[in-house]
Coordinates of C-alpha atoms in Angstrom, one line a residue:
Chain A
M183 CA 16.0 -18.9 -24.1
T184 CA 15.7 -19.7 -27.8
N185 CA 16.1 -16.2 -29.3
T186 CA 18.7 -13.9 -27.8
N187 CA 17.5 -10.8 -29.8
Y188 CA 13.9 -11.1 -28.5
S189 CA 12.9 -8.7 -25.7
F190 CA 9.3 -9.2 -24.4
S191 CA 9.6 -6.0 -22.3
E192 CA 10.6 -3.8 -25.2
R193 CA 7.7 -5.1 -27.3
C194 CA 5.3 -4.3 -24.6
V195 CA 6.3 -0.6 -24.0
K196 CA 4.5 0.9 -27.0
L197 CA 1.4 -1.2 -26.4
G198 CA 1.4 -0.2 -22.7
V199 CA 1.8 3.5 -23.3
V200 CA -0.9 3.6 -26.0
T201 CA -3.4 1.6 -24.0
L202 CA -2.8 3.6 -20.8
L203 CA -3.2 6.8 -22.6
G204 CA -6.5 5.4 -23.8
G205 CA -7.3 4.6 -20.2
I206 CA -6.5 8.2 -19.1
M207 CA -9.0 9.5 -21.7
A208 CA -11.7 7.0 -20.8
N209 CA -11.2 7.9 -17.2
F210 CA -12.8 11.3 -17.7
I211 CA -15.7 10.4 -20.1
P212 CA -18.3 10.0 -17.3
C213 CA -17.3 13.5 -15.9
L214 CA -17.5 15.0 -19.4
Y215 CA -20.9 13.3 -19.9
L216 CA -22.3 14.9 -16.7
W217 CA -21.0 18.2 -17.9
I218 CA -22.4 18.1 -21.5
R219 CA -25.7 16.4 -20.6
Y220 CA -26.5 18.0 -17.3
D221 CA -24.2 21.0 -17.0
A222 CA -22.9 19.5 -13.8
I223 CA -19.2 20.3 -13.4
P224 CA -17.2 21.8 -10.5
P225 CA -15.7 25.3 -11.2
F226 CA -12.0 25.1 -12.2
A227 CA -10.9 26.5 -8.8
D228 CA -12.8 23.6 -7.0
M229 CA -11.2 21.1 -9.4
L230 CA -7.8 22.3 -8.3
K231 CA -8.9 22.0 -4.7
I232 CA -10.1 18.4 -5.3
W233 CA -6.9 17.6 -7.1
G234 CA -4.8 19.1 -4.3
L235 CA -6.7 17.0 -1.7
V236 CA -6.5 13.7 -3.5
A237 CA -2.9 14.4 -4.3
S238 CA -2.1 15.0 -0.7
V239 CA -3.7 11.7 0.3
Y240 CA -2.7 9.5 -2.6
G241 CA 0.0 11.4 -4.5
I242 CA 2.9 9.6 -2.9
S243 CA 1.2 6.2 -3.7
W244 CA 0.8 7.3 -7.4
L245 CA 4.6 7.6 -7.6
I246 CA 5.8 4.9 -5.2
Q247 CA 3.5 2.0 -6.0
P248 CA 4.3 1.6 -9.7
I249 CA 8.0 1.6 -8.7
S250 CA 7.6 -0.7 -5.7
F251 CA 5.6 -3.3 -7.6
F252 CA 7.7 -3.2 -10.8
P253 CA 10.2 -6.0 -9.8
L254 CA 7.2 -8.3 -9.2
M255 CA 4.9 -7.2 -12.0
G256 CA 7.4 -6.6 -14.8
T257 CA 7.0 -4.2 -17.7
A258 CA 3.8 -5.6 -19.2
G259 CA 2.3 -6.4 -15.8
N260 CA 2.9 -2.8 -14.7
Y261 CA 0.9 -1.4 -17.7
V262 CA -1.9 -3.9 -17.3
G263 CA -1.9 -3.8 -13.5
W264 CA -2.1 0.0 -13.1
L265 CA -5.0 0.3 -15.5
S266 CA -7.1 -2.4 -13.8
G267 CA -6.0 -1.7 -10.2
S268 CA -6.1 -3.8 -7.1
V269 CA -2.4 -4.7 -7.8
A270 CA -1.5 -5.5 -4.1
D271 CA -4.5 -7.5 -3.2
I272 CA -5.3 -9.4 -6.4
K273 CA -2.9 -9.0 -9.4
S274 CA 0.4 -9.5 -7.6
P275 CA -0.7 -12.7 -5.8
A276 CA -2.0 -14.0 -9.2
A277 CA 1.3 -13.2 -10.9
T278 CA 3.2 -14.9 -8.0
M279 CA 1.1 -18.1 -8.2
A280 CA 1.3 -18.3 -12.0
H281 CA 5.1 -18.1 -11.7
K282 CA 5.2 -20.7 -8.9
V283 CA 3.3 -23.2 -11.0
A284 CA 5.3 -22.6 -14.2
E285 CA 8.7 -22.9 -12.3
Y286 CA 10.8 -20.6 -14.4
E287 CA 13.7 -18.9 -12.8
D288 CA 13.0 -15.4 -11.5
G289 CA 14.4 -12.6 -13.7
T290 CA 14.1 -14.5 -17.0
Q291 CA 11.9 -13.5 -19.9
E292 CA 10.0 -16.8 -19.5
A293 CA 9.1 -15.8 -16.0
E294 CA 7.9 -12.3 -17.1
V295 CA 5.7 -13.8 -19.9
I296 CA 4.2 -16.2 -17.4
R297 CA 3.5 -13.5 -14.8
T298 CA 2.0 -11.3 -17.5
M299 CA -0.4 -14.1 -18.5
G300 CA -1.3 -14.6 -14.8
I301 CA -2.1 -10.9 -14.4
I302 CA -4.2 -10.8 -17.5
V303 CA -6.2 -13.8 -16.5
S304 CA -6.7 -12.1 -13.1
V305 CA -8.0 -9.0 -14.8
F306 CA -10.5 -11.0 -16.9
V307 CA -11.7 -12.8 -13.7
C308 CA -12.1 -9.6 -11.8
V309 CA -14.0 -7.8 -14.6
T310 CA -16.3 -10.8 -15.1
L311 CA -17.1 -11.1 -11.4
I312 CA -17.6 -7.3 -10.9
T313 CA -19.8 -7.2 -14.0
I314 CA -21.9 -10.1 -12.7
F315 CA -22.2 -8.4 -9.3
A316 CA -23.1 -5.1 -11.0
F317 CA -26.3 -6.8 -12.2
V318 CA -27.1 -9.3 -9.5
G319 CA -24.8 -8.4 -6.6
A320 CA -27.3 -7.4 -4.0
Q321 CA -29.3 -10.6 -4.3
I322 CA -26.1 -12.8 -4.1
V323 CA -24.7 -11.0 -1.0
A324 CA -28.1 -11.2 0.8
M325 CA -28.0 -15.0 0.2
L326 CA -24.5 -15.5 1.8
P327 CA -24.6 -16.7 5.5
D328 CA -23.5 -14.1 8.0
A329 CA -20.5 -16.2 9.0
V330 CA -19.2 -16.1 5.4
K331 CA -19.6 -12.3 5.2
R332 CA -17.7 -11.8 8.5
A333 CA -14.9 -14.1 7.3
F334 CA -14.1 -11.7 4.5
A335 CA -12.5 -9.4 7.1
F336 CA -9.7 -12.0 7.5
M337 CA -9.1 -12.5 3.8
L338 CA -6.2 -10.1 3.3
P339 CA -4.0 -11.3 6.1
A340 CA -4.6 -14.9 4.8
V341 CA -3.6 -13.9 1.2
F342 CA -0.5 -12.0 2.3
G343 CA 0.5 -14.6 4.8
A344 CA 0.3 -17.4 2.2
V345 CA 2.1 -15.5 -0.5
Y346 CA 4.8 -14.4 1.9
A347 CA 5.4 -18.0 3.1
D348 CA 5.7 -19.1 -0.5
L349 CA 8.1 -16.3 -1.6
S350 CA 10.2 -16.8 1.6
S351 CA 10.4 -20.6 1.4
K352 CA 12.7 -20.2 -1.7
N353 CA 15.1 -18.0 0.4
L354 CA 14.4 -18.6 4.0
L355 CA 17.0 -16.3 5.5
T356 CA 15.9 -13.3 3.4
G357 CA 12.3 -14.0 4.4
I358 CA 13.0 -14.2 8.1
L359 CA 15.2 -11.1 8.2
T360 CA 12.8 -9.1 6.0
I361 CA 9.6 -9.8 8.0
L362 CA 11.4 -9.0 11.3
F363 CA 12.7 -5.8 9.7
A364 CA 9.1 -4.9 8.5
L365 CA 7.5 -5.6 11.9
G366 CA 10.2 -3.6 13.7
S367 CA 9.9 -0.7 11.2
L368 CA 6.1 -0.5 11.4
L369 CA 6.2 -0.7 15.2
Y370 CA 9.1 1.6 16.0
V371 CA 9.9 3.9 13.1
P372 CA 7.3 6.7 13.0
I373 CA 7.3 7.5 9.2
P374 CA 4.3 7.7 6.8
G375 CA 3.0 4.6 5.0
W376 CA 4.6 5.4 1.6
A377 CA 8.0 5.8 3.3
Q378 CA 7.5 2.4 5.1
T379 CA 6.8 0.7 1.7
L380 CA 10.1 2.1 0.3
L381 CA 12.1 1.4 3.4
I382 CA 10.9 -2.3 3.7
V383 CA 11.3 -3.0 -0.1
A384 CA 14.8 -1.5 0.2
G385 CA 15.4 -3.7 3.2
G386 CA 14.3 -6.8 1.3
I387 CA 16.7 -6.0 -1.6
T388 CA 19.5 -5.4 0.9
F389 CA 18.9 -8.7 2.6
G390 CA 18.6 -10.5 -0.8
N391 CA 22.0 -9.0 -1.8
L392 CA 23.5 -10.0 1.6
V393 CA 22.3 -13.6 1.3
Y394 CA 23.7 -13.7 -2.2
K395 CA 27.1 -12.7 -0.9
L396 CA 26.9 -15.3 1.9
D397 CA 25.9 -18.1 -0.5
S398 CA 28.7 -17.1 -2.9
R399 CA 31.2 -17.3 -0.1
K400 CA 30.1 -20.8 0.9
K401 CA 30.7 -22.0 -2.7
Chain B
M169 CA -32.6 12.0 -4.6
D170 CA -34.6 9.8 -7.0
A171 CA -33.8 12.1 -9.9
L172 CA -30.1 11.7 -9.0
K173 CA -30.5 7.9 -9.0
E174 CA -32.1 8.0 -12.4
I175 CA -29.1 10.0 -13.8
Q176 CA -26.6 7.7 -12.0
N177 CA -28.2 4.6 -13.4
G178 CA -29.3 5.9 -16.8
L179 CA -28.2 4.5 -20.1
G180 CA -25.9 7.5 -20.8
M181 CA -23.9 6.7 -17.6
W182 CA -23.7 3.0 -18.6
V183 CA -22.3 3.9 -22.0
A184 CA -19.9 6.6 -20.6
S185 CA -18.6 4.1 -17.9
G186 CA -18.4 1.2 -20.4
V187 CA -15.7 2.9 -22.4
M188 CA -13.2 2.3 -19.6
V189 CA -14.2 -1.3 -19.2
L190 CA -13.8 -1.7 -23.0
V191 CA -10.3 -0.2 -22.9
I192 CA -9.3 -2.7 -20.1
I193 CA -10.6 -5.6 -22.1
V194 CA -8.9 -4.4 -25.3
Q195 CA -5.6 -3.9 -23.4
C196 CA -5.7 -7.3 -21.9
T197 CA -6.5 -9.0 -25.2
L198 CA -3.6 -7.2 -27.0
F199 CA -1.2 -8.1 -24.2
M200 CA -2.3 -11.7 -24.1
R201 CA -1.7 -11.9 -27.8
E202 CA 1.8 -10.5 -27.2
A203 CA 2.4 -12.9 -24.3
L204 CA 1.3 -15.9 -26.4
K205 CA 3.7 -14.8 -29.2
G206 CA 6.4 -14.4 -26.5
A207 CA 5.7 -17.9 -25.2
N208 CA 6.1 -19.2 -28.8
V209 CA 9.4 -17.4 -29.4
L210 CA 10.8 -18.4 -26.0
G211 CA 9.7 -22.0 -26.4
I212 CA 7.4 -22.1 -23.3
P213 CA 5.3 -25.3 -23.6
R214 CA 1.6 -24.9 -23.8
E215 CA 0.8 -27.1 -20.8
R216 CA 3.2 -25.0 -18.7
Y217 CA 1.5 -21.6 -19.4
M218 CA -1.9 -23.1 -19.3
G219 CA -1.2 -24.4 -15.8
A220 CA 0.1 -21.0 -14.8
M221 CA -3.1 -19.3 -16.1
R222 CA -5.3 -21.9 -14.3
A223 CA -3.4 -21.0 -11.1
A224 CA -3.9 -17.3 -11.6
F225 CA -7.6 -18.0 -12.3
F226 CA -8.2 -19.9 -9.1
T227 CA -6.0 -17.5 -7.1
T228 CA -8.1 -14.5 -8.2
I229 CA -11.6 -15.8 -7.5
G230 CA -11.4 -15.4 -3.7
P231 CA -9.8 -12.0 -3.5
A232 CA -11.9 -10.7 -6.5
L233 CA -15.1 -11.5 -4.5
S234 CA -14.1 -8.9 -2.0
P235 CA -14.3 -5.8 -4.2
A236 CA -17.5 -7.3 -5.7
I237 CA -19.1 -7.3 -2.3
I238 CA -17.7 -3.9 -1.4
M239 CA -19.3 -2.7 -4.6
I240 CA -22.7 -2.7 -2.9
G241 CA -21.6 0.1 -0.7
L242 CA -20.3 2.1 -3.6
V243 CA -23.5 1.5 -5.6
M244 CA -25.5 3.2 -2.9
I245 CA -23.6 6.4 -3.4
V246 CA -22.6 6.7 -7.1
G247 CA -25.0 4.2 -8.8
V248 CA -24.3 0.9 -10.5
P249 CA -22.5 2.1 -13.8
T250 CA -19.9 4.2 -11.9
A251 CA -19.3 1.5 -9.2
W252 CA -18.9 -1.1 -12.0
M253 CA -16.4 1.1 -13.9
R254 CA -14.4 2.2 -10.9
L255 CA -14.0 -1.3 -9.4
C256 CA -12.9 -2.6 -12.8
D257 CA -10.3 0.2 -13.2
V258 CA -7.4 1.7 -11.3
G259 CA -8.4 2.1 -7.7
A260 CA -9.3 -0.3 -5.0
A261 CA -12.8 0.1 -3.4
R262 CA -11.4 1.8 -0.3
S263 CA -9.5 4.5 -2.3
E264 CA -12.5 5.2 -4.5
L265 CA -14.6 5.7 -1.4
G266 CA -11.9 8.0 0.0
A267 CA -11.6 10.1 -3.1
L268 CA -15.3 10.5 -3.7
T269 CA -15.8 11.6 -0.1
I270 CA -12.9 14.1 -0.1
A271 CA -14.2 15.6 -3.3
S272 CA -17.9 16.1 -2.2
K273 CA -16.6 17.5 1.1
V274 CA -15.1 20.4 -0.8
I275 CA -18.7 21.8 -1.0
G276 CA -19.4 20.5 2.5
V277 CA -21.6 17.6 1.5
D278 CA -21.2 14.1 2.9
P279 CA -22.0 11.3 0.4
S280 CA -24.2 9.5 2.9
S281 CA -26.3 12.6 3.6
P282 CA -29.7 13.5 2.0
D283 CA -28.0 16.7 0.6
Y284 CA -25.9 14.6 -1.7
D285 CA -27.2 15.9 -5.1
L286 CA -26.1 16.1 -8.7
V287 CA -23.6 18.8 -8.0
A288 CA -22.0 16.9 -5.1
Y289 CA -22.1 13.8 -7.3
S290 CA -20.2 15.6 -10.1
Y291 CA -17.6 16.6 -7.5
S292 CA -17.2 12.9 -6.4
M293 CA -16.9 11.9 -10.1
W294 CA -14.0 14.4 -10.6
G295 CA -12.4 13.2 -7.3
M296 CA -12.3 9.6 -8.5
A297 CA -11.1 10.6 -12.0
L298 CA -8.3 12.9 -10.7
N299 CA -7.2 10.3 -8.2
N300 CA -7.1 7.5 -10.8
V301 CA -5.3 9.5 -13.4
G302 CA -2.4 9.9 -11.0
W303 CA -1.6 6.1 -11.0
M304 CA -1.9 5.8 -14.8
F305 CA 0.2 8.9 -15.4
F306 CA 3.1 7.7 -13.3
A307 CA 2.8 4.2 -14.7
V308 CA 3.1 5.6 -18.2
I309 CA 6.1 7.8 -17.5
L310 CA 8.0 5.4 -15.2
T311 CA 7.5 1.8 -16.4
H312 CA 9.7 2.0 -19.5
R313 CA 12.4 3.7 -17.5
M314 CA 12.3 1.0 -14.8
S315 CA 12.6 -1.5 -17.6
G316 CA 15.7 0.3 -18.8
I317 CA 17.2 0.3 -15.4
V318 CA 16.7 -3.4 -15.0
T319 CA 18.3 -4.1 -18.4
S320 CA 21.4 -2.0 -17.6
L321 CA 21.7 -3.7 -14.2
G322 CA 21.6 -7.0 -16.1
K323 CA 24.7 -5.9 -18.1
K324 CA 26.6 -4.8 -15.0
Y325 CA 25.9 -7.6 -12.5
S326 CA 25.4 -11.4 -12.6
V327 CA 21.9 -12.7 -13.4
K328 CA 22.0 -14.7 -10.1
R329 CA 22.7 -11.6 -8.0
I330 CA 19.9 -9.7 -9.7
T331 CA 17.6 -12.6 -9.1
Y332 CA 18.4 -12.6 -5.4
C333 CA 17.8 -8.8 -5.3
T334 CA 14.5 -8.9 -7.2
T335 CA 13.3 -11.8 -5.1
G336 CA 14.3 -9.6 -2.1
A337 CA 12.2 -6.7 -3.5
S338 CA 9.1 -9.0 -3.8
V339 CA 9.7 -10.4 -0.3
G340 CA 10.1 -6.8 1.0
L341 CA 6.8 -5.8 -0.6
F342 CA 4.8 -8.6 0.8
A343 CA 6.6 -8.3 4.2
Y344 CA 5.2 -4.7 4.2
L345 CA 1.7 -5.8 3.2
L346 CA 1.6 -8.6 5.7
A347 CA 3.2 -6.7 8.6
N348 CA 0.8 -3.9 7.9
Q349 CA -2.2 -6.3 8.3
I350 CA -0.7 -7.6 11.6
V351 CA 0.5 -4.3 13.2
V352 CA -2.2 -1.8 12.2
N353 CA -5.5 -2.3 14.2
H354 CA -4.0 -5.5 15.6
A355 CA -6.3 -8.4 16.2
V356 CA -5.4 -12.0 17.1
K357 CA -7.9 -13.3 14.5
K358 CA -5.9 -11.6 11.8
D359 CA -2.6 -13.1 13.1
V360 CA -4.3 -16.6 13.1
S361 CA -5.6 -16.1 9.6
A362 CA -2.1 -15.1 8.3
V363 CA -0.3 -18.0 10.1
A364 CA -2.8 -20.7 9.2
A365 CA -2.8 -19.6 5.5
A366 CA 1.0 -19.6 5.5
L367 CA 1.2 -23.1 7.0
A368 CA -1.4 -24.4 4.5
M369 CA 0.6 -22.9 1.6
L370 CA 3.8 -24.6 2.9
L371 CA 2.0 -27.9 3.4
I372 CA 0.7 -27.8 -0.2
T373 CA 4.1 -26.7 -1.7
Y374 CA 6.3 -29.1 0.2
G375 CA 4.2 -31.8 2.0
L376 CA 1.9 -32.5 -1.0
S377 CA 4.4 -31.5 -3.8
K378 CA 3.6 -34.7 -5.7
V379 CA 0.0 -33.6 -6.3
K380 CA 0.9 -31.1 -9.0
H381 CA -2.6 -29.9 -9.8
L382 CA -3.1 -29.0 -6.1
R383 CA -0.6 -26.2 -6.5
E384 CA -2.8 -24.4 -8.9
F385 CA -5.4 -24.1 -6.2
S386 CA -2.8 -23.4 -3.5
L387 CA -3.6 -19.8 -2.7
G388 CA -7.3 -20.3 -2.9
I389 CA -7.1 -23.3 -0.4
A390 CA -4.7 -21.4 1.9
M391 CA -7.0 -18.4 1.9
I392 CA -10.0 -20.5 2.9
V393 CA -7.9 -22.2 5.6
G394 CA -6.8 -18.8 7.0
M395 CA -10.3 -17.3 7.0
A396 CA -11.9 -20.5 8.5
A397 CA -9.2 -20.7 11.3
A398 CA -9.8 -17.0 12.2
S399 CA -13.6 -17.5 12.2
L400 CA -13.4 -20.6 14.4
I401 CA -11.3 -19.2 17.3

């Protein structure tokens, strides 16, 4: 590091809060447009019902996911990632691969800057592809062979398998212990998905700490 | 039904939906400017961050095609502008479909039924908006606190120990995501896809480590290997 007073995270907080507040306002514009232009709006009591229902399904994810992904995404990445979404499937693999290529040590400011750049590039790619598909999507999908369309069902296991292998290869023991713990937890511990996320992330941190102690003792 | 499609795909909806896409682009531009300044202050060489950005670019193309394809399903229900906005912003396609269905069911209308009219559509729109605001709200109030916690841990413990633990957190997160793919609705083809992609990634990282540029395509290649292996068995 060349400048000890510089904090990339701190510089990003104000920018993140302002842009996310902008996102929160923009989020409701189409609803308000339908109300003003066509007088189409649910009564307030039904809005509360809708909110209650979506909160019961996704409420825990609203809280848990920004916390769970923070160590990987970083401050700036968290602000950018939760406005543009698809953090697990798209943004976090992009951040991991950007970090892998740049080869900065985890936990440094350099690594956070690189991960942020990776996430931003990922957002630009997503927005571009989705915009293209918004205009010509149906024609492109129709042209794809059936075998290719079917293969998309196996994309997520491939992405997560590859990223997991890469992360674990840097710390093999943590990787092996954590995946065994995750499989055991999902198979034998009957708790909801949000609690599984927290439990397995906590397991990963505990195994990382344990391996640190073992490595320190060897030295 | 046709009148609804006209409203859903009208110019007004394009403009109303475009504001969110614009906010996303502005946010990314401002953060990229800050990241480039950061790279300058921290002395990160240009070729190093350009390589990282290329890797992120190639890594994203495959996974980003998936929501683009799912978009077709969303378009049938809520029209092109809303599908475009909602896939560019917070939620993944499956959570958007979930939220819009839950919301229209409040008045007993299924989005795929002929009874899905302007009123039901407005319920769906509020469902998606109220769902997405949850993620943004918690990201706003939690992120800077998380940042503070990490900074104070840095003062208390050694950098190396924190590195082990944060790596452990990332490993834990992907262990959950991977195990979830394997355990829930188990299918051998999914196992094959995960294992083949993992082996391809390790081969590129260690077996072909001298071919530096290959690493930028590593996730894209591993993904294709996994999908192809699962399709072939």
